[in-house]
mmCIF file of C-alpha atoms and ligand atoms in Angstrom:
data_model
loop_
_atom_site.group_PDB
_atom_site.id
_atom_site.type_symbol
_atom_site.label_atom_id
_atom_site.label_comp_id
_atom_site.label_asym_id
_atom_site.label_seq_id
_atom_site.Cartn_x
_atom_site.Cartn_y
_atom_site.Cartn_z
ATOM 1 C CA MET A 1211 75.544 -13.561 -35.020
ATOM 2 C CA PHE A 1212 74.287 -10.652 -32.802
ATOM 3 C CA VAL A 1213 74.651 -7.003 -34.244
ATOM 4 C CA ASN A 1214 75.079 -3.291 -32.091
ATOM 5 C CA LEU A 1215 73.934 -0.681 -33.323
ATOM 6 C CA LYS A 1216 76.560 -0.034 -35.024
ATOM 7 C CA GLU A 1217 77.311 -2.712 -36.832
ATOM 8 C CA THR A 1218 73.326 -2.352 -37.991
ATOM 9 C CA ALA A 1219 74.275 1.219 -39.814
ATOM 10 C CA GLU A 1220 77.223 0.042 -41.471
ATOM 11 C CA LYS A 1221 75.624 -3.055 -42.746
ATOM 12 C CA LEU A 1222 72.902 -0.340 -44.235
ATOM 13 C CA LYS A 1223 74.907 1.971 -45.165
ATOM 14 C CA SER A 1224 76.492 -0.750 -47.489
ATOM 15 C CA ALA A 1225 74.055 -2.194 -49.170
ATOM 16 C CA GLU A 1226 72.521 -0.830 -52.219
ATOM 17 C CA ASN A 1227 69.455 -2.901 -53.161
ATOM 18 C CA ILE A 1228 67.506 -3.284 -49.925
ATOM 19 C CA LEU A 1229 64.613 -5.817 -50.407
ATOM 20 C CA VAL A 1230 62.000 -4.877 -46.132
ATOM 21 C CA THR A 1231 59.860 -6.768 -44.595
ATOM 22 C CA SER A 1232 57.795 -7.961 -41.824
ATOM 23 C CA HIS A 1233 55.859 -10.936 -39.885
ATOM 24 C CA ILE A 1234 52.921 -11.636 -41.481
ATOM 25 C CA ASN A 1235 49.083 -10.530 -39.650
ATOM 26 C CA PRO A 1236 51.231 -6.676 -39.424
ATOM 27 C CA ASP A 1237 50.661 -5.062 -36.474
ATOM 28 C CA GLY A 1238 51.386 -0.723 -36.666
ATOM 29 C CA ASP A 1239 54.818 -1.865 -35.739
ATOM 30 C CA ALA A 1240 55.406 -3.832 -38.133
ATOM 31 C CA ILE A 1241 53.410 -1.634 -40.397
ATOM 32 C CA GLY A 1242 54.878 1.605 -39.110
ATOM 33 C CA SER A 1243 58.758 0.458 -38.644
ATOM 34 C CA THR A 1244 59.277 -1.120 -42.545
ATOM 35 C CA LEU A 1245 57.595 2.675 -43.955
ATOM 36 C CA ALA A 1246 59.091 4.316 -41.708
ATOM 37 C CA LEU A 1247 63.107 2.808 -42.708
ATOM 38 C CA MET A 1248 62.016 2.446 -46.379
ATOM 39 C CA GLN A 1249 61.875 6.550 -45.822
ATOM 40 C CA ILE A 1250 65.107 6.308 -43.543
ATOM 41 C CA LEU A 1251 67.091 4.574 -46.291
ATOM 42 C CA ARG A 1252 65.123 5.851 -49.898
ATOM 43 C CA SER A 1253 66.228 9.353 -47.988
ATOM 44 C CA MET A 1254 70.473 8.013 -48.449
ATOM 45 C CA LYS A 1255 69.909 6.823 -52.049
ATOM 46 C CA LYS A 1256 69.026 3.415 -51.766
ATOM 47 C CA ASN A 1257 66.965 1.056 -53.698
ATOM 48 C CA VAL A 1258 64.290 0.235 -51.594
ATOM 49 C CA GLN A 1259 61.476 -1.824 -51.776
ATOM 50 C CA VAL A 1260 58.757 -3.022 -48.463
ATOM 51 C CA TYR A 1261 57.449 -6.571 -49.435
ATOM 52 C CA ILE A 1262 54.515 -7.580 -46.329
ATOM 53 C CA ASP A 1263 52.389 -11.148 -47.045
ATOM 54 C CA ASP A 1264 49.429 -9.833 -45.574
ATOM 55 C CA ASN A 1265 47.226 -7.073 -46.229
ATOM 56 C CA VAL A 1266 48.112 -3.934 -44.453
ATOM 57 C CA PRO A 1267 44.878 -3.204 -41.337
ATOM 58 C CA LYS A 1268 41.865 -0.673 -42.000
ATOM 59 C CA SER A 1269 43.767 1.528 -38.842
ATOM 60 C CA PHE A 1270 46.736 2.022 -40.908
ATOM 61 C CA LEU A 1271 45.767 2.622 -44.181
ATOM 62 C CA ASN A 1272 46.540 5.649 -43.729
ATOM 63 C CA LEU A 1273 50.024 6.103 -43.210
ATOM 64 C CA PRO A 1274 52.559 7.881 -45.758
ATOM 65 C CA CYS A 1275 53.953 6.155 -48.349
ATOM 66 C CA VAL A 1276 51.190 2.983 -47.175
ATOM 67 C CA ASP A 1277 50.752 2.494 -50.721
ATOM 68 C CA GLU A 1278 54.367 1.621 -51.345
ATOM 69 C CA ILE A 1279 53.570 -1.862 -49.408
ATOM 70 C CA LYS A 1280 53.822 -4.801 -51.969
ATOM 71 C CA ARG A 1281 52.361 -8.634 -51.769
ATOM 72 C CA PRO A 1282 54.203 -10.985 -52.939
ATOM 73 C CA ALA A 1283 53.198 -12.522 -56.585
ATOM 74 C CA GLU A 1284 53.360 -16.069 -57.017
ATOM 75 C CA ASN A 1285 56.938 -16.682 -57.435
ATOM 76 C CA GLU A 1286 58.541 -13.259 -57.370
ATOM 77 C CA LYS A 1287 61.467 -11.704 -56.791
ATOM 78 C CA PHE A 1288 63.808 -9.142 -55.821
ATOM 79 C CA SER A 1289 67.686 -8.854 -56.312
ATOM 80 C CA ALA A 1290 68.752 -6.760 -53.355
ATOM 81 C CA ASP A 1291 72.160 -7.227 -51.279
ATOM 82 C CA LEU A 1292 69.740 -6.901 -47.795
ATOM 83 C CA PHE A 1293 67.514 -8.379 -46.732
ATOM 84 C CA VAL A 1294 65.915 -6.946 -43.362
ATOM 85 C CA VAL A 1295 63.256 -8.122 -41.555
ATOM 86 C CA LEU A 1296 61.475 -6.463 -38.801
ATOM 87 C CA ASP A 1297 59.603 -6.899 -36.128
ATOM 88 C CA THR A 1298 60.141 -10.630 -36.202
ATOM 89 C CA SER A 1299 62.288 -13.794 -36.581
ATOM 90 C CA ALA A 1300 62.763 -14.648 -40.242
ATOM 91 C CA ASP A 1301 59.619 -17.712 -39.829
ATOM 92 C CA ARG A 1302 57.023 -15.300 -40.048
ATOM 93 C CA ILE A 1303 57.698 -13.473 -42.758
ATOM 94 C CA GLY A 1304 55.417 -16.140 -45.951
ATOM 95 C CA LYS A 1305 56.407 -16.049 -49.235
ATOM 96 C CA VAL A 1306 58.854 -12.335 -48.982
ATOM 97 C CA SER A 1307 61.458 -15.369 -47.539
ATOM 98 C CA GLU A 1308 61.441 -16.731 -51.338
ATOM 99 C CA MET A 1309 62.516 -13.547 -52.939
ATOM 100 C CA THR A 1310 66.013 -12.909 -52.423
ATOM 101 C CA ASP A 1311 69.076 -14.798 -50.642
ATOM 102 C CA ALA A 1312 70.784 -11.598 -49.559
ATOM 103 C CA PRO A 1313 72.097 -11.981 -46.168
ATOM 104 C CA ILE A 1314 69.385 -11.132 -43.815
ATOM 105 C CA LEU A 1315 69.360 -8.815 -40.971
ATOM 106 C CA ASN A 1316 67.289 -8.709 -38.507
ATOM 107 C CA ILE A 1317 66.363 -6.189 -36.762
ATOM 108 C CA ASP A 1318 63.433 -6.772 -33.486
ATOM 109 C CA HIS A 1319 63.116 -5.923 -29.118
ATOM 110 C CA HIS A 1320 61.065 -10.035 -29.643
ATOM 111 C CA VAL A 1321 62.648 -12.063 -26.439
ATOM 112 C CA THR A 1322 61.998 -14.944 -28.026
ATOM 113 C CA ASN A 1323 63.895 -14.104 -30.921
ATOM 114 C CA LYS A 1324 66.795 -16.307 -31.288
ATOM 115 C CA GLY A 1325 68.129 -15.150 -34.393
ATOM 116 C CA VAL A 1326 68.772 -17.999 -36.677
ATOM 117 C CA ASP A 1327 70.636 -18.081 -39.744
ATOM 118 C CA CYS A 1328 71.302 -13.701 -39.758
ATOM 119 C CA ASP A 1329 72.876 -10.444 -38.198
ATOM 120 C CA LEU A 1330 70.626 -9.872 -35.349
ATOM 121 C CA HIS A 1331 70.124 -6.800 -33.995
ATOM 122 C CA LEU A 1332 67.684 -7.594 -31.311
ATOM 123 C CA GLU A 1333 66.985 -3.928 -27.956
ATOM 124 C CA VAL A 1334 63.957 -6.313 -25.822
ATOM 125 C CA GLU A 1335 64.715 -3.397 -23.897
ATOM 126 C CA ALA A 1336 62.703 -1.532 -27.030
ATOM 127 C CA ALA A 1337 59.492 -0.571 -26.784
ATOM 128 C CA ALA A 1338 58.660 -1.421 -30.274
ATOM 129 C CA THR A 1339 60.934 -1.698 -33.461
ATOM 130 C CA CYS A 1340 59.911 1.945 -34.248
ATOM 131 C CA GLU A 1341 62.099 2.299 -30.782
ATOM 132 C CA ILE A 1342 65.228 0.928 -32.770
ATOM 133 C CA ILE A 1343 65.001 2.714 -35.946
ATOM 134 C CA PHE A 1344 64.671 6.035 -34.571
ATOM 135 C CA ASN A 1345 68.173 4.844 -32.408
ATOM 136 C CA ILE A 1346 69.384 4.031 -36.229
ATOM 137 C CA ALA A 1347 68.487 6.518 -38.218
ATOM 138 C CA HIS A 1348 70.300 8.753 -35.535
ATOM 139 C CA GLU A 1349 73.397 6.762 -35.705
ATOM 140 C CA LEU A 1350 73.019 6.812 -39.639
ATOM 141 C CA GLY A 1351 72.652 10.569 -39.149
ATOM 142 C CA ALA A 1352 69.431 10.276 -41.412
ATOM 143 C CA GLU A 1353 66.760 13.060 -41.198
ATOM 144 C CA ILE A 1354 63.514 11.745 -39.861
ATOM 145 C CA THR A 1355 60.735 14.012 -41.812
ATOM 146 C CA GLU A 1356 56.988 14.339 -40.410
ATOM 147 C CA ASN A 1357 56.203 11.063 -42.713
ATOM 148 C CA ALA A 1358 58.940 9.520 -40.996
ATOM 149 C CA ALA A 1359 58.645 10.432 -37.926
ATOM 150 C CA ILE A 1360 54.341 9.692 -38.717
ATOM 151 C CA CYS A 1361 55.130 6.134 -39.235
ATOM 152 C CA LEU A 1362 57.455 5.377 -35.828
ATOM 153 C CA TYR A 1363 55.260 7.370 -33.593
ATOM 154 C CA THR A 1364 52.836 4.958 -34.733
ATOM 155 C CA GLY A 1365 54.940 1.678 -34.351
ATOM 156 C CA MET A 1366 56.102 2.796 -30.879
ATOM 157 C CA ALA A 1367 52.049 3.872 -29.562
ATOM 158 C CA THR A 1368 50.350 0.895 -30.407
ATOM 159 C CA ASP A 1369 53.140 -1.301 -28.992
ATOM 160 C CA THR A 1370 52.363 0.510 -25.954
ATOM 161 C CA GLY A 1371 49.589 0.445 -25.817
ATOM 162 C CA PHE A 1372 49.505 4.729 -26.151
ATOM 163 C CA PHE A 1373 52.700 4.447 -23.432
ATOM 164 C CA ASN A 1374 50.483 3.138 -20.943
ATOM 165 C CA TYR A 1375 51.974 -0.765 -21.043
ATOM 166 C CA SER A 1376 55.334 -1.997 -18.808
ATOM 167 C CA ASN A 1377 57.404 -1.462 -21.879
ATOM 168 C CA THR A 1378 57.047 2.254 -21.891
ATOM 169 C CA LYS A 1379 60.316 3.400 -21.379
ATOM 170 C CA PRO A 1380 61.807 6.875 -20.125
ATOM 171 C CA SER A 1381 63.482 6.390 -24.021
ATOM 172 C CA THR A 1382 60.266 5.717 -25.116
ATOM 173 C CA PHE A 1383 58.748 9.310 -24.256
ATOM 174 C CA ARG A 1384 61.455 11.027 -25.066
ATOM 175 C CA ALA A 1385 62.124 9.547 -28.454
ATOM 176 C CA ALA A 1386 58.008 10.069 -29.404
ATOM 177 C CA ALA A 1387 58.774 13.285 -27.812
ATOM 178 C CA GLU A 1388 61.126 13.935 -30.427
ATOM 179 C CA LEU A 1389 58.759 12.678 -33.164
ATOM 180 C CA VAL A 1390 56.456 15.268 -31.998
ATOM 181 C CA GLU A 1391 58.970 18.131 -32.627
ATOM 182 C CA ARG A 1392 59.107 16.673 -35.937
ATOM 183 C CA GLY A 1393 55.624 17.016 -36.892
ATOM 184 C CA VAL A 1394 53.369 13.994 -35.631
ATOM 185 C CA GLN A 1395 50.128 15.009 -34.138
ATOM 186 C CA PRO A 1396 49.203 11.759 -31.208
ATOM 187 C CA ASN A 1397 45.593 13.539 -31.359
ATOM 188 C CA LEU A 1398 45.307 12.250 -35.090
ATOM 189 C CA ILE A 1399 47.039 9.672 -34.480
ATOM 190 C CA ILE A 1400 45.241 7.617 -32.119
ATOM 191 C CA GLU A 1401 41.759 8.692 -34.021
ATOM 192 C CA GLN A 1402 42.241 7.234 -37.209
ATOM 193 C CA ILE A 1403 43.445 4.232 -35.147
ATOM 194 C CA ASP A 1404 40.993 3.425 -32.497
ATOM 195 C CA LYS A 1405 37.518 4.223 -35.828
ATOM 196 C CA ARG A 1406 35.411 1.788 -35.794
ATOM 197 C CA THR A 1407 32.206 0.920 -38.062
ATOM 198 C CA PHE A 1408 28.963 0.738 -36.279
ATOM 199 C CA GLN A 1409 29.225 -2.816 -37.209
ATOM 200 C CA GLU A 1410 32.784 -3.027 -36.417
ATOM 201 C CA VAL A 1411 31.469 -2.609 -32.951
ATOM 202 C CA LYS A 1412 28.207 -5.069 -33.029
ATOM 203 C CA VAL A 1413 30.988 -7.595 -33.906
ATOM 204 C CA MET A 1414 32.867 -6.473 -30.596
ATOM 205 C CA SER A 1415 29.853 -6.862 -28.632
ATOM 206 C CA ALA A 1416 29.266 -9.826 -29.526
ATOM 207 C CA ALA A 1417 32.723 -10.996 -28.872
ATOM 208 C CA LEU A 1418 32.408 -9.700 -24.783
ATOM 209 C CA ARG A 1419 29.425 -11.906 -24.580
ATOM 210 C CA THR A 1420 31.505 -14.557 -25.169
ATOM 211 C CA THR A 1421 34.059 -13.887 -22.104
ATOM 212 C CA LYS A 1422 35.071 -16.612 -19.959
ATOM 213 C CA LEU A 1423 36.497 -16.711 -16.680
ATOM 214 C CA TYR A 1424 38.815 -20.144 -15.806
ATOM 215 C CA PHE A 1425 40.875 -20.634 -12.526
ATOM 216 C CA GLY A 1426 39.069 -18.662 -10.372
ATOM 217 C CA GLY A 1427 39.072 -15.408 -13.017
ATOM 218 C CA LYS A 1428 42.831 -15.696 -12.468
ATOM 219 C CA ALA A 1429 42.248 -16.256 -16.916
ATOM 220 C CA ALA A 1430 39.592 -14.268 -19.354
ATOM 221 C CA GLY A 1431 39.253 -15.676 -22.645
ATOM 222 C CA MET A 1432 37.150 -14.378 -25.405
ATOM 223 C CA PHE A 1433 35.948 -16.576 -28.422
ATOM 224 C CA VAL A 1434 35.607 -15.247 -32.368
ATOM 225 C CA ASP A 1435 34.868 -18.507 -34.645
ATOM 226 C CA GLU A 1436 35.296 -18.181 -38.207
ATOM 227 C CA GLU A 1437 31.103 -17.009 -39.439
ATOM 228 C CA LEU A 1438 31.547 -13.796 -36.568
ATOM 229 C CA TYR A 1439 35.374 -13.043 -37.746
ATOM 230 C CA LYS A 1440 33.710 -13.004 -41.274
ATOM 231 C CA LYS A 1441 31.266 -10.435 -40.875
ATOM 232 C CA THR A 1442 34.437 -7.228 -40.074
ATOM 233 C CA ASN A 1443 38.084 -8.824 -40.512
ATOM 234 C CA THR A 1444 39.474 -7.712 -37.566
ATOM 235 C CA THR A 1445 39.809 -8.312 -33.771
ATOM 236 C CA GLU A 1446 41.674 -5.647 -32.889
ATOM 237 C CA GLY A 1447 41.644 -4.094 -29.440
ATOM 238 C CA PHE A 1448 39.307 -7.012 -28.314
ATOM 239 C CA ILE A 1449 41.736 -8.143 -25.579
ATOM 240 C CA ASP A 1450 42.148 -5.365 -24.445
ATOM 241 C CA LEU A 1451 38.363 -5.278 -23.209
ATOM 242 C CA ILE A 1452 39.022 -8.219 -20.580
ATOM 243 C CA ARG A 1453 42.951 -7.637 -19.877
ATOM 244 C CA VAL A 1454 41.113 -5.214 -17.371
ATOM 245 C CA ILE A 1455 38.709 -7.676 -15.727
ATOM 246 C CA ASP A 1456 40.717 -6.688 -11.623
ATOM 247 C CA THR A 1457 40.901 -10.566 -11.005
ATOM 248 C CA VAL A 1458 42.651 -11.220 -14.477
ATOM 249 C CA ASP A 1459 46.154 -12.266 -14.480
ATOM 250 C CA VAL A 1460 45.983 -13.757 -18.600
ATOM 251 C CA ALA A 1461 43.544 -12.463 -21.201
ATOM 252 C CA PHE A 1462 43.753 -14.773 -24.214
ATOM 253 C CA LEU A 1463 41.847 -14.200 -27.367
ATOM 254 C CA LEU A 1464 41.107 -17.963 -29.456
ATOM 255 C CA THR A 1465 40.371 -16.459 -33.035
ATOM 256 C CA SER A 1466 38.881 -19.044 -36.102
ATOM 257 C CA HIS A 1467 40.812 -16.781 -38.995
ATOM 258 C CA GLU A 1468 39.993 -19.904 -41.012
ATOM 259 C CA LYS A 1469 39.019 -23.638 -40.712
ATOM 260 C CA ASN A 1470 41.532 -25.158 -38.380
ATOM 261 C CA ILE A 1471 43.073 -21.987 -37.866
ATOM 262 C CA CYS A 1472 43.035 -20.655 -35.031
ATOM 263 C CA ARG A 1473 45.851 -17.594 -33.889
ATOM 264 C CA VAL A 1474 46.355 -16.885 -30.496
ATOM 265 C CA SER A 1475 46.906 -13.171 -28.662
ATOM 266 C CA MET A 1476 48.010 -13.126 -25.065
ATOM 267 C CA ARG A 1477 47.605 -10.716 -22.426
ATOM 268 C CA SER A 1478 49.116 -10.394 -19.048
ATOM 269 C CA LYS A 1479 49.607 -8.499 -15.666
ATOM 270 C CA ASN A 1480 52.862 -10.573 -14.113
ATOM 271 C CA ALA A 1481 52.472 -14.608 -15.987
ATOM 272 C CA ASN A 1482 54.772 -14.436 -18.874
ATOM 273 C CA VAL A 1483 53.138 -15.319 -21.556
ATOM 274 C CA ALA A 1484 55.790 -15.708 -24.242
ATOM 275 C CA GLU A 1485 56.541 -18.952 -22.343
ATOM 276 C CA ILE A 1486 53.144 -20.082 -22.588
ATOM 277 C CA ALA A 1487 53.282 -19.004 -26.752
ATOM 278 C CA LYS A 1488 56.370 -20.764 -27.471
ATOM 279 C CA ARG A 1489 55.846 -23.916 -25.400
ATOM 280 C CA LEU A 1490 52.789 -23.716 -27.828
ATOM 281 C CA GLY A 1491 55.349 -23.010 -30.745
ATOM 282 C CA GLY A 1492 54.933 -18.877 -31.343
ATOM 283 C CA GLY A 1493 56.133 -16.356 -29.327
ATOM 284 C CA GLY A 1494 56.148 -12.271 -28.819
ATOM 285 C CA HIS A 1495 57.196 -10.324 -24.752
ATOM 286 C CA ILE A 1496 56.558 -11.751 -21.578
ATOM 287 C CA ARG A 1497 53.195 -9.692 -21.136
ATOM 288 C CA ALA A 1498 51.667 -9.936 -24.593
ATOM 289 C CA ALA A 1499 51.871 -12.578 -26.641
ATOM 290 C CA GLY A 1500 51.132 -14.922 -29.459
ATOM 291 C CA CYS A 1501 51.223 -18.351 -31.730
ATOM 292 C CA THR A 1502 49.070 -20.461 -34.005
ATOM 293 C CA LEU A 1503 47.304 -23.348 -33.821
ATOM 294 C CA GLN A 1504 46.110 -25.194 -37.216
ATOM 295 C CA LYS A 1505 42.969 -26.557 -34.836
ATOM 296 C CA THR A 1506 39.707 -25.905 -34.471
ATOM 297 C CA LEU A 1507 38.079 -23.806 -32.411
ATOM 298 C CA GLU A 1508 37.035 -25.828 -29.425
ATOM 299 C CA GLU A 1509 40.420 -28.297 -29.895
ATOM 300 C CA ALA A 1510 42.251 -25.260 -29.724
ATOM 301 C CA LYS A 1511 40.626 -23.535 -26.572
ATOM 302 C CA GLN A 1512 41.612 -27.318 -24.903
ATOM 303 C CA ILE A 1513 44.963 -26.356 -25.352
ATOM 304 C CA LEU A 1514 45.168 -23.107 -24.687
ATOM 305 C CA ILE A 1515 42.981 -23.247 -21.201
ATOM 306 C CA GLN A 1516 46.046 -26.186 -20.304
ATOM 307 C CA ALA A 1517 48.747 -24.660 -21.373
ATOM 308 C CA ILE A 1518 47.638 -21.993 -19.366
ATOM 309 C CA GLY A 1519 46.237 -23.943 -16.197
ATOM 310 C CA GLU A 1520 49.895 -25.811 -16.101
ATOM 311 C CA TYR A 1521 52.096 -22.694 -16.753
ATOM 312 C CA LEU A 1522 49.905 -21.297 -13.743
ATOM 313 C CA VAL A 1523 50.439 -24.709 -11.194
ATOM 314 C CA GLU A 1524 53.955 -24.070 -12.335
ATOM 315 C CA THR A 1525 54.442 -20.714 -11.182
ATOM 316 C CA ASN A 1526 52.095 -21.407 -7.537
ATOM 317 C CA ASN A 1527 49.575 -19.188 -8.983
ATOM 318 C CA ILE A 1528 47.188 -21.967 -8.430
ATOM 319 C CA SER A 1529 47.204 -24.879 -6.788
ATOM 320 C CA ARG A 1530 46.870 -28.918 -8.638
ATOM 321 C CA GLU A 1531 43.734 -29.549 -7.834
ATOM 322 C CA GLU A 1532 41.831 -26.090 -8.174
ATOM 323 C CA PHE A 1533 43.521 -27.376 -11.972
ATOM 324 C CA GLU A 1534 42.098 -30.161 -12.671
ATOM 325 C CA ASN A 1535 38.699 -28.849 -11.042
ATOM 326 C CA CYS A 1536 38.780 -25.712 -13.173
ATOM 327 C CA GLU A 1537 35.108 -24.856 -13.447
ATOM 328 C CA GLU A 1538 34.101 -22.715 -16.599
ATOM 329 C CA ILE A 1539 32.657 -19.352 -15.487
ATOM 330 C CA SER A 1540 30.497 -17.781 -18.611
ATOM 331 C CA ILE A 1541 29.099 -13.813 -19.149
ATOM 332 C CA SER A 1542 26.266 -14.504 -20.295
ATOM 333 C CA ASN A 1543 25.051 -16.401 -16.684
ATOM 334 C CA PHE A 1544 24.976 -12.673 -15.821
HETATM 335 P P1 AMP B 953 49.435 -10.406 -30.688
HETATM 336 O O1 AMP B 953 48.441 -10.466 -29.815
HETATM 337 O O2 AMP B 953 49.060 -10.460 -32.585
HETATM 338 O O3 AMP B 953 49.371 -8.462 -30.868
HETATM 339 O O4 AMP B 953 50.893 -10.119 -30.587
HETATM 340 C C1 AMP B 953 51.418 -10.098 -29.369
HETATM 341 C C2 AMP B 953 52.612 -10.573 -28.701
HETATM 342 O O5 AMP B 953 52.712 -11.657 -29.706
HETATM 343 C C3 AMP B 953 53.461 -9.301 -31.043
HETATM 344 O O6 AMP B 953 55.068 -9.026 -30.014
HETATM 345 C C4 AMP B 953 54.221 -10.717 -31.811
HETATM 346 O O7 AMP B 953 54.762 -10.215 -32.759
HETATM 347 C C5 AMP B 953 53.659 -12.097 -30.488
HETATM 348 N N1 AMP B 953 53.662 -12.977 -31.517
HETATM 349 C C6 AMP B 953 51.788 -12.908 -31.971
HETATM 350 N N2 AMP B 953 51.693 -14.396 -33.242
HETATM 351 C C7 AMP B 953 52.701 -14.700 -32.803
HETATM 352 C C8 AMP B 953 53.286 -16.468 -33.639
HETATM 353 N N3 AMP B 953 52.513 -17.223 -33.864
HETATM 354 N N4 AMP B 953 54.497 -16.764 -33.347
HETATM 355 C C9 AMP B 953 55.021 -15.478 -32.581
HETATM 356 N N5 AMP B 953 54.912 -14.318 -32.362
HETATM 357 C C10 AMP B 953 53.324 -14.259 -32.024
HETATM 358 MN MN1 MN B 954 54.541 -6.649 -34.841
HETATM 359 MN MN1 MN B 955 56.393 -4.712 -31.966
#
C-alpha cells in the first residue's frame, strides 16, 4: 500500500522499537539515510537500531555514528514494532529480512519499487532517499543536528553526482542549502568521498584499459575480473570514467565479485537503463541502474551486451543490422 509523507511520519511517531536497514552493496544514500533517520528518531526518544548485511564502504567510514551500523549475526533477532527499509525494496537487504516480523515501512525513490507486502512511501522525483528523510524530519518537527545533516548531505551528494545528474531538482538544492546552514562543509565531504589510495588508482587504470565500445560507440563497457577486484574491493566511481565518452549513451561496468557472481552497474544519457536492468532481474533509476548476474564474467558480458543491443534496437537507436553485426572496439588497440 502506498502511504504519503504525513502517514509515514505518523507511523514513525507511533512506533517505539524501530529496526532500520538499507540495501546490500550500500552506497552513500543507503548509509546516509539510515544513519540520519536513526539520529532523528533517537532524538524523539525512540529505541532505534541500524543493521545492514554488508560492510560499510571506506568512503563513508567517517560519517557521524557510523559505528552504530551493525551486521546481523546468524539467526540474530531484533524485537521491533516497525521495520523501516530505506533506498531499496525489501528484497535486497540480505539477512536483515529475517531479524523481525514487524510491519515494513519502505521509504524509497526507485521507480522500479513495486511495494510488495509493505507500506511504501515512494517519491520517484526525490534525488535521494536522504532528500525524503529530510522532508520527513520537517514533517515530524524534529531537529536536524549537524551530524544528521552531514549524513543527509552525503546521500544527496552521492546520488546526484555532487548535484550534477538530471535527478538534481530545485528542492535538492534547497534541502542541501539548509543542510549547509546546519553546519555541513561540502568541501570536506567530497574530499572524504573522493580520496583514493595509490593502489586504487592503479586498479582504476587497469580497469580503464579493459574499456570496449559497442554499437558504433553508443555503448561502452568496463570489465573488472575477480583477481582485479580483490586488489582493492571497490569499483566506486569507475563507471564515471567512461560515461563521459561523447558518443556513449549507455555505459556499463561489469564486476566479478566472486566466482559466478557479477554485479552490473549502468548509467545513461538518454536510454532507460532501469528497464534494461529490470529485464535482467535488477532495477534502479532511468539513468542509473544495476543488477546481479550469477554467471561468469564472459557469460554475463554476452547477456548484458545482448540486452543493451535489443533495447537500442527497440528504441530505434540502432538498426537490427547494426545490432547483429556489432563489432567490439577495444581501447588497447590504441
Ligand atoms: P550502482 O550502479 O550500484 O550505483 O546502482 C545504480 C542504481 O541501481 C542504484 O540506485 C541501485 O539501487 C540500483 N541497483 C543496483 N543493483 C541493483 C539490483 N541488483 N537490483 C535492484 N536495483 C539495483
Ligand atoms: Mn542506494
Ligand atoms: Mn538512492
